[in-house]
mmCIF file of N, CA and C in Angstrom:
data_model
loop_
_atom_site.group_PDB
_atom_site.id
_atom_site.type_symbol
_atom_site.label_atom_id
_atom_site.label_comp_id
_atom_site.label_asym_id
_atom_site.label_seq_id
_atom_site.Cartn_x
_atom_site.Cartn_y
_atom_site.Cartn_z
ATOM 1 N N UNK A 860 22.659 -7.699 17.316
ATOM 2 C CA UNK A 860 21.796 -8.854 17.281
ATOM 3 C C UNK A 860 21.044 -8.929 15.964
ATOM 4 N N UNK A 861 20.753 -8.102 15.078
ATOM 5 C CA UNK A 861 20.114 -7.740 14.483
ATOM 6 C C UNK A 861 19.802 -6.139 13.828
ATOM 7 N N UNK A 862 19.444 -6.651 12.153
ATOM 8 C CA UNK A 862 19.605 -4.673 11.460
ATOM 9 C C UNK A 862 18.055 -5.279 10.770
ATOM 10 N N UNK A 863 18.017 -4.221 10.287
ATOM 11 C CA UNK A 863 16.678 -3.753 9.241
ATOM 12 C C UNK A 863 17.430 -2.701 8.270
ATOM 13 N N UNK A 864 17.508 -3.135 6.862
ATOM 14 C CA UNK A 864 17.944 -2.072 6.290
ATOM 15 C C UNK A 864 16.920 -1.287 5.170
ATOM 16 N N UNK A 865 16.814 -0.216 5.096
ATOM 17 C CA UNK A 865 16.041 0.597 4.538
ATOM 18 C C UNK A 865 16.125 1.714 3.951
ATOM 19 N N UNK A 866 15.283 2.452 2.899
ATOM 20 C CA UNK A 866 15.844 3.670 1.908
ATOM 21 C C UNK A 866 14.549 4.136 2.695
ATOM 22 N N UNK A 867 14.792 5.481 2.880
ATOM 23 C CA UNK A 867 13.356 6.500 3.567
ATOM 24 C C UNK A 867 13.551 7.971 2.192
ATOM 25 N N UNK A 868 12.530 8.041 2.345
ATOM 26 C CA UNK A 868 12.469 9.586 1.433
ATOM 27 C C UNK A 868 10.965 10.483 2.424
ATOM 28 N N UNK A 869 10.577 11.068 1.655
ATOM 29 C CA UNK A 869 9.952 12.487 2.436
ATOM 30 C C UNK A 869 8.718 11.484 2.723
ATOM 31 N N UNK A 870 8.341 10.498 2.118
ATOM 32 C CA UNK A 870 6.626 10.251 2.143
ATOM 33 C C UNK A 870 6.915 8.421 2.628
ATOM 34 N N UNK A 871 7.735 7.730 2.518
ATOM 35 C CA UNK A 871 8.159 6.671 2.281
ATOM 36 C C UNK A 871 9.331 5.984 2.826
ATOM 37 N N UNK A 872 8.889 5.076 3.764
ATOM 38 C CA UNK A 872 9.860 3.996 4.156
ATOM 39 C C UNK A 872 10.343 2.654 3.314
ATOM 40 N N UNK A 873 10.967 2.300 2.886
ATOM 41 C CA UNK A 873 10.957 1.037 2.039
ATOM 42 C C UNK A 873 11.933 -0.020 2.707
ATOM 43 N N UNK A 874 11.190 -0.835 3.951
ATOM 44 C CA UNK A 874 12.372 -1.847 4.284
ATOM 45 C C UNK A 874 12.729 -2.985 3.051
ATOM 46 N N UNK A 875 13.974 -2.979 2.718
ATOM 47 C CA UNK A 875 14.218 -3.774 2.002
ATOM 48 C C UNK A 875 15.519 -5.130 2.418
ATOM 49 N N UNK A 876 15.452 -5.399 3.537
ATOM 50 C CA UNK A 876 16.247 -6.402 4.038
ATOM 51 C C UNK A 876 16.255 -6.363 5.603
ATOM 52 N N UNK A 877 16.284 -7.507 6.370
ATOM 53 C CA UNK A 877 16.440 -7.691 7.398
ATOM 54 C C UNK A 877 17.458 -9.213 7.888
ATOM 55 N N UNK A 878 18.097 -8.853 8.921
ATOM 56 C CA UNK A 878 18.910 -9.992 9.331
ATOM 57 C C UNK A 878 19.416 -10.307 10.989
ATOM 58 N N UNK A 879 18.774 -11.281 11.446
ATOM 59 C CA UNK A 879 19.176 -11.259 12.707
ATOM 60 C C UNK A 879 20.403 -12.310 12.591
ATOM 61 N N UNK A 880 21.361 -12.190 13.647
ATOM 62 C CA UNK A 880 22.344 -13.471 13.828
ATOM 63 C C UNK A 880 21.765 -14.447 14.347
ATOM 64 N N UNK A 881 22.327 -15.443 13.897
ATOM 65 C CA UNK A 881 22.309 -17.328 14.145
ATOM 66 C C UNK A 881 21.619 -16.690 15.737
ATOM 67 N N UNK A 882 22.825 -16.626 16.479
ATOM 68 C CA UNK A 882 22.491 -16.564 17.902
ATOM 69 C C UNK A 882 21.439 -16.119 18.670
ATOM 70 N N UNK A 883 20.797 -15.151 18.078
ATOM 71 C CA UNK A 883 19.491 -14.806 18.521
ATOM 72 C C UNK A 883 18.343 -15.019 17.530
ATOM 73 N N UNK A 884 18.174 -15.721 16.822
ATOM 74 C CA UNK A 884 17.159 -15.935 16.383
ATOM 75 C C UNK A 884 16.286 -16.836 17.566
ATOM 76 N N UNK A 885 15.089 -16.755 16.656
ATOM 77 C CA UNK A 885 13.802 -17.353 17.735
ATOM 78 C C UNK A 885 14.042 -16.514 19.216
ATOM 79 N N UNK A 886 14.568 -15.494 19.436
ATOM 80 C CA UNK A 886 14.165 -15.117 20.747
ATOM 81 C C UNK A 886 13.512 -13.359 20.474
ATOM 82 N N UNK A 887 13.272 -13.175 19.427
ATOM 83 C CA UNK A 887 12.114 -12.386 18.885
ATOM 84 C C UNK A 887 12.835 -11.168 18.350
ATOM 85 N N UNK A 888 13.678 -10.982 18.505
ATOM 86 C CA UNK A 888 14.527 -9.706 17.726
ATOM 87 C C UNK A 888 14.218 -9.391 16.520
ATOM 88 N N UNK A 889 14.076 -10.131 15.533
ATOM 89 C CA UNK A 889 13.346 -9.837 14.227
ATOM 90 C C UNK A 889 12.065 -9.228 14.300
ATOM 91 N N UNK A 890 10.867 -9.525 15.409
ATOM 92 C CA UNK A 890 9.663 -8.864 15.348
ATOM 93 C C UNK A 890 9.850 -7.427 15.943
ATOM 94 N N UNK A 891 11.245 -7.749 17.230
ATOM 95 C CA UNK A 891 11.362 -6.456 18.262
ATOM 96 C C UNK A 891 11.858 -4.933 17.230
ATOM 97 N N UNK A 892 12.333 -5.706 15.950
ATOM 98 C CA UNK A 892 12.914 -4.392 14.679
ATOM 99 C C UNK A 892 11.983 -4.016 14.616
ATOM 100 N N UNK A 893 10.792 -4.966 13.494
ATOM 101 C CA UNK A 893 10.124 -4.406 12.797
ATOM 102 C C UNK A 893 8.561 -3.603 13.639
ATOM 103 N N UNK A 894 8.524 -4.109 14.955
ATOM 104 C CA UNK A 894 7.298 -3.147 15.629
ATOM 105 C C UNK A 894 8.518 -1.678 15.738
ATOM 106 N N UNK A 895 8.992 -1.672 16.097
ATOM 107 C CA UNK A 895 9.852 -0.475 16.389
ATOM 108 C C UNK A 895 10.147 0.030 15.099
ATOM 109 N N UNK A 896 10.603 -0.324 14.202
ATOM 110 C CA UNK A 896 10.469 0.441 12.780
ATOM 111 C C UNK A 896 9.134 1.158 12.300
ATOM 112 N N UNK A 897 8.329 -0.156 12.297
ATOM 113 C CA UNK A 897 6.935 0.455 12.050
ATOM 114 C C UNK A 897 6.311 1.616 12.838
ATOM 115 N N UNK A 898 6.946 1.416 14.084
ATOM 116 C CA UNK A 898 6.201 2.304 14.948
ATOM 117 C C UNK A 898 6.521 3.694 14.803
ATOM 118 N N UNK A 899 8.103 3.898 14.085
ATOM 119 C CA UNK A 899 8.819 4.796 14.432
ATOM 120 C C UNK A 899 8.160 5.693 12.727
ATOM 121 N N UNK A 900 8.022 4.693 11.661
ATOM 122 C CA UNK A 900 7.039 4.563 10.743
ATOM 123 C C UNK A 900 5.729 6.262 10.622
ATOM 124 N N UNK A 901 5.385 5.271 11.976
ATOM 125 C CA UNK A 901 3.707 5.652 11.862
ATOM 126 C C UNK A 901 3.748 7.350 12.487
ATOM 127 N N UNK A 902 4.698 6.976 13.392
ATOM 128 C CA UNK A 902 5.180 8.941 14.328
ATOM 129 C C UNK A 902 5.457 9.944 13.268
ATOM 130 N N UNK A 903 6.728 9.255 11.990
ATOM 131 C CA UNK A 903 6.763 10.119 11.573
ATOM 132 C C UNK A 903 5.562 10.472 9.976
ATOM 133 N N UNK A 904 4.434 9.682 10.096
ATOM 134 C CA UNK A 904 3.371 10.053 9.274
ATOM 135 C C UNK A 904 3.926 9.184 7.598
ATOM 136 N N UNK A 905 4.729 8.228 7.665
ATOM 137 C CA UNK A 905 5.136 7.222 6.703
ATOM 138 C C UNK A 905 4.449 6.419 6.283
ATOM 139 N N UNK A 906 4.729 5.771 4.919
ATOM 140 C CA UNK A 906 3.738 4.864 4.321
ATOM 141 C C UNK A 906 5.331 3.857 3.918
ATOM 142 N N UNK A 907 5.091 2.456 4.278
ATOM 143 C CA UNK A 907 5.474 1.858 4.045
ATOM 144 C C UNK A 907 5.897 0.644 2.593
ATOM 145 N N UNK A 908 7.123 0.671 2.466
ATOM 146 C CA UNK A 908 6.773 0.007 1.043
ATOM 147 C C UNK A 908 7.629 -1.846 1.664
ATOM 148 N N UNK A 909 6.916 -2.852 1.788
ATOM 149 C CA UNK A 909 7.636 -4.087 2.599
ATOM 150 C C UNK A 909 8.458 -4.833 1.528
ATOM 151 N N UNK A 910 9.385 -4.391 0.793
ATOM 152 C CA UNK A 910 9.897 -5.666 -0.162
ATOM 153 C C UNK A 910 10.623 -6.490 0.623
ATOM 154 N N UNK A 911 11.319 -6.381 1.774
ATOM 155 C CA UNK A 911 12.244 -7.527 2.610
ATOM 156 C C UNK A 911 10.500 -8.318 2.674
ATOM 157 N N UNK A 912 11.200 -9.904 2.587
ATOM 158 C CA UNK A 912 9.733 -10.918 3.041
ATOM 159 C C UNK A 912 9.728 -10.472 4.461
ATOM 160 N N UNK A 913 10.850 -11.134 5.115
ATOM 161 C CA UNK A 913 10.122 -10.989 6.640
ATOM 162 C C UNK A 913 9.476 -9.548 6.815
ATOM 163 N N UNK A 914 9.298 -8.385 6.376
ATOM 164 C CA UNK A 914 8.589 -7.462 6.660
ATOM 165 C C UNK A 914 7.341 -7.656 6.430
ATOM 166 N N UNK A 915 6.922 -7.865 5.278
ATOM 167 C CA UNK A 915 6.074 -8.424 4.415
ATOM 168 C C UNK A 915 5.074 -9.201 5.291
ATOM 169 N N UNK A 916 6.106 -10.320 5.435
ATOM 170 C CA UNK A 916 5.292 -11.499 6.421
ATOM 171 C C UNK A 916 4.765 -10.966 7.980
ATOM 172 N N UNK A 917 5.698 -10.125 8.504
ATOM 173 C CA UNK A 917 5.566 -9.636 9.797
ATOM 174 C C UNK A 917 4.047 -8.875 9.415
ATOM 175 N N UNK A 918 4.060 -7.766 8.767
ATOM 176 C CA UNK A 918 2.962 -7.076 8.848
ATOM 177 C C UNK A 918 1.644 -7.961 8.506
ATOM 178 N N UNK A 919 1.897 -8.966 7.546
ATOM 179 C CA UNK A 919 0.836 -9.326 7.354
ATOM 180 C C UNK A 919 -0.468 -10.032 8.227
ATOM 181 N N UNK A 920 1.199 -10.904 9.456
ATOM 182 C CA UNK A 920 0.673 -11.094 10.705
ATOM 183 C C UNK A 920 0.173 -10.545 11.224
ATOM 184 N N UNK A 921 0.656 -9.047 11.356
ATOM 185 C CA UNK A 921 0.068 -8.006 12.535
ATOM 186 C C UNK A 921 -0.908 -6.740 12.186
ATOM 187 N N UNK A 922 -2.535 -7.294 11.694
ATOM 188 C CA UNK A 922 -3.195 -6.429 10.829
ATOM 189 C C UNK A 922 -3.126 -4.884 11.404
ATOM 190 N N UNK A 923 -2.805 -4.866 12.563
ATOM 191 C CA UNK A 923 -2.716 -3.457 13.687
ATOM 192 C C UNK A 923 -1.450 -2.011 12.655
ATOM 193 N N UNK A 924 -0.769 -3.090 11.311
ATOM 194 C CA UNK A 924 0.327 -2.107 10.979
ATOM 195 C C UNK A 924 -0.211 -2.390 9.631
ATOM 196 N N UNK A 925 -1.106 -2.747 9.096
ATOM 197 C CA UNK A 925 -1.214 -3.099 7.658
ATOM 198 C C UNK A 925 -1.804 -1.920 6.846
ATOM 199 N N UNK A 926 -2.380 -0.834 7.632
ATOM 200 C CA UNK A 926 -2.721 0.680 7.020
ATOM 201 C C UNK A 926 -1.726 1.309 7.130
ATOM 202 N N UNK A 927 -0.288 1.360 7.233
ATOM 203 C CA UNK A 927 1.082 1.703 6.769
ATOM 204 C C UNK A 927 0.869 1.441 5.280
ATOM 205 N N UNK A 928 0.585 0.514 4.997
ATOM 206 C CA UNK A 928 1.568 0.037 3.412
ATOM 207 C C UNK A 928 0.965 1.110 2.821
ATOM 208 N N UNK A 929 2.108 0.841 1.833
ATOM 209 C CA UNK A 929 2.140 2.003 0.618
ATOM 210 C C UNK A 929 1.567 1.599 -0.158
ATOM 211 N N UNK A 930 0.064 2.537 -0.474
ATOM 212 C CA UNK A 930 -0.741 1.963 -2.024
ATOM 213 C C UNK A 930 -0.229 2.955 -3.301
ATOM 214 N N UNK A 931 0.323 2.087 -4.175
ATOM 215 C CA UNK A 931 0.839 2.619 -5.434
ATOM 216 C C UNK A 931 -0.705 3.916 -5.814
ATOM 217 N N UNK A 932 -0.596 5.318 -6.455
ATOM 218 C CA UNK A 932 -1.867 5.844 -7.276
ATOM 219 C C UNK A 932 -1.385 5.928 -8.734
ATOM 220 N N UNK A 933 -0.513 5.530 -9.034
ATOM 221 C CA UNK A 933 -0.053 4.994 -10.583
ATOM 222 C C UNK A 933 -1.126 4.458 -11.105
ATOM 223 N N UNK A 934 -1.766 4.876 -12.120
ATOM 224 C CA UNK A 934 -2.836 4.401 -13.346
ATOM 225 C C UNK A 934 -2.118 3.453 -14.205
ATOM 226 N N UNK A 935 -0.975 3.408 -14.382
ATOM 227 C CA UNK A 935 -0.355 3.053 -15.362
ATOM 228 C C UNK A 935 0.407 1.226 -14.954
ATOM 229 N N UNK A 936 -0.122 0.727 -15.956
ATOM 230 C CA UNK A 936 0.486 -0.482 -16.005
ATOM 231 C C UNK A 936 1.363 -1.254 -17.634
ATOM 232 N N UNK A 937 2.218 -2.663 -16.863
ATOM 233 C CA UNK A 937 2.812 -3.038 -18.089
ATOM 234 C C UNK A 937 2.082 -3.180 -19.319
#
């Protein structure tokens, strides 16, 4: 019905794409990924990095997952 695809490393989740089929869209499968990602996220002590939008957008909706994201401590800019 639906994937979430993502790179994980030791400290870091980075969803970077999501896609539900035609057929189930609007019957919530896209949110049913990303609480279950996130959730699965938060168990294993992960910081999230959202470049897919709908992740992005999802969390932003749901302030309950927004202390996941990953804050860059890089000093360094362009």
């Amino acid at each position: 019905a639906g994937v979430a695809e993502y790179i994980r490393t030791a400290e870091l989740v980075a969803f970077v794409h999501t896609e539900v089929a035609a057929e189930y869209e609007g019957r919530g499968v896209g949110s049913a990924l990303a609480r279950t990602a996130l959730d699965e996220a938060r168990a294993a002590n992960l910081r999230v990095l959202a470049t897919c939008p709908f992740f992005a957008g999802w969390i932003s909706r749901h302030p309950e997952y927004q202390d996941l994201l990953y804050q860059s401590r890089s000093k360094v800019s362009d």
